[in-house]
Coordinates of C-alpha atoms in Angstrom, one line a residue:
P1 CA 52.4 71.6 156.5
R2 CA 52.9 67.9 156.4
A3 CA 53.4 65.1 159.0
G4 CA 56.3 65.2 160.4
S5 CA 58.0 67.7 158.1
V6 CA 60.4 70.5 159.3
A7 CA 60.2 74.2 158.7
A8 CA 62.9 75.6 156.5
A9 CA 63.9 78.0 159.3
E10 CA 63.9 75.1 161.7
F11 CA 66.3 73.1 159.4
Q12 CA 68.6 76.3 158.9
K13 CA 69.3 76.5 162.3
I14 CA 69.6 72.7 162.9
A15 CA 72.0 71.9 160.0
T16 CA 74.0 75.4 161.0
N17 CA 74.7 74.4 164.3
T18 CA 73.5 70.8 164.8
P19 CA 73.0 70.0 168.4
A20 CA 74.6 66.5 169.9
D21 CA 71.3 64.6 169.8
V22 CA 70.3 65.5 166.3
L23 CA 71.7 63.8 163.3
I24 CA 71.1 64.7 159.7
L25 CA 70.6 61.9 157.1
D26 CA 71.0 63.1 153.6
V27 CA 69.4 60.3 151.4
R28 CA 70.2 61.8 148.0
N29 CA 72.5 59.4 145.8
Q30 CA 76.7 59.2 146.1
D31 CA 76.6 61.5 143.1
E32 CA 74.6 64.5 144.5
A33 CA 76.4 63.8 147.5
N34 CA 79.8 64.3 145.9
A35 CA 79.0 67.8 144.5
G36 CA 78.4 68.9 148.7
M37 CA 77.0 67.7 151.6
I38 CA 76.4 69.9 155.2
K39 CA 78.8 69.4 157.5
G40 CA 78.2 66.5 160.0
A41 CA 75.2 64.8 157.9
K42 CA 75.5 61.2 157.1
L43 CA 74.6 60.1 153.9
V44 CA 72.7 57.0 153.3
P45 CA 70.3 57.2 150.3
D46 CA 66.6 56.8 150.5
E47 CA 66.9 53.1 148.5
E48 CA 69.5 52.1 150.8
I49 CA 67.6 53.1 154.2
T50 CA 65.9 49.7 155.1
A51 CA 69.3 47.8 154.4
R52 CA 71.1 50.2 156.4
L53 CA 69.1 51.0 159.7
A54 CA 72.3 49.7 161.9
E55 CA 73.8 52.8 160.7
I56 CA 71.4 55.0 161.9
P57 CA 71.1 55.8 165.8
K58 CA 68.1 55.3 167.3
D59 CA 69.1 57.7 170.4
K60 CA 69.4 60.6 168.6
R61 CA 66.1 62.6 166.3
I62 CA 66.6 61.9 162.7
V63 CA 66.3 64.9 160.2
T64 CA 66.2 63.7 156.4
H65 CA 66.9 66.0 153.6
C66 CA 67.2 65.3 150.2
A67 CA 67.3 67.7 147.0
T68 CA 63.3 68.3 146.7
G69 CA 62.1 66.8 149.9
I70 CA 60.5 64.2 148.1
R71 CA 62.9 61.4 148.9
A72 CA 63.0 63.2 152.5
E73 CA 59.5 62.0 153.2
M74 CA 59.9 58.9 152.0
A75 CA 62.9 58.1 154.0
Y76 CA 60.7 59.5 156.8
H77 CA 58.0 57.1 156.8
K78 CA 60.6 54.3 156.9
L79 CA 62.3 55.2 159.7
K80 CA 59.1 56.4 161.6
A81 CA 57.6 52.8 160.6
A82 CA 61.1 51.2 162.1
G83 CA 60.7 53.5 165.8
Y84 CA 63.0 56.4 164.6
N85 CA 62.5 59.8 166.4
V86 CA 62.6 61.4 162.6
G87 CA 61.6 64.8 161.1
F88 CA 62.4 65.7 157.4
L89 CA 62.8 68.9 155.5
Y90 CA 60.2 69.1 152.4
A91 CA 61.9 72.3 150.7
A92 CA 64.4 72.5 147.8
L93 CA 68.0 72.3 149.1
D94 CA 71.1 73.5 147.5
V95 CA 74.5 72.3 148.3
K96 CA 77.3 73.5 147.9
K97 CA 81.1 71.6 147.7
D98 CA 82.5 73.3 150.7
G99 CA 79.0 72.3 152.8
T100 CA 76.9 76.1 152.5
F101 CA 73.4 75.3 151.6
K102 CA 70.4 77.0 150.4
V103 CA 67.1 76.2 151.7
T104 CA 63.8 77.3 149.5
A105 CA 60.8 76.6 150.5
N106 CA 58.5 74.4 148.4

């Protein structure tokens, strides 16, 4: 496993019933999010993270995701450097319009 990565099974559990002290951060672009987002997730595209840190709570564990895990890992490094308690999903993630999703390990 990659440093900071969250196992697909753990992500599935978190995303299905997100604990109050966790925020799922969707780092895909707006077009991808328009096709479907996990219920309760917050959208901050990876390239906007540094400019939008004030919108990301420091008192929660942050779990980032994208479509493949690449941008989620880049976002992880930015947030980690900024002092966040963060992890990322390193897996393929397909989110449907109704918020249901499928995780496929890389």
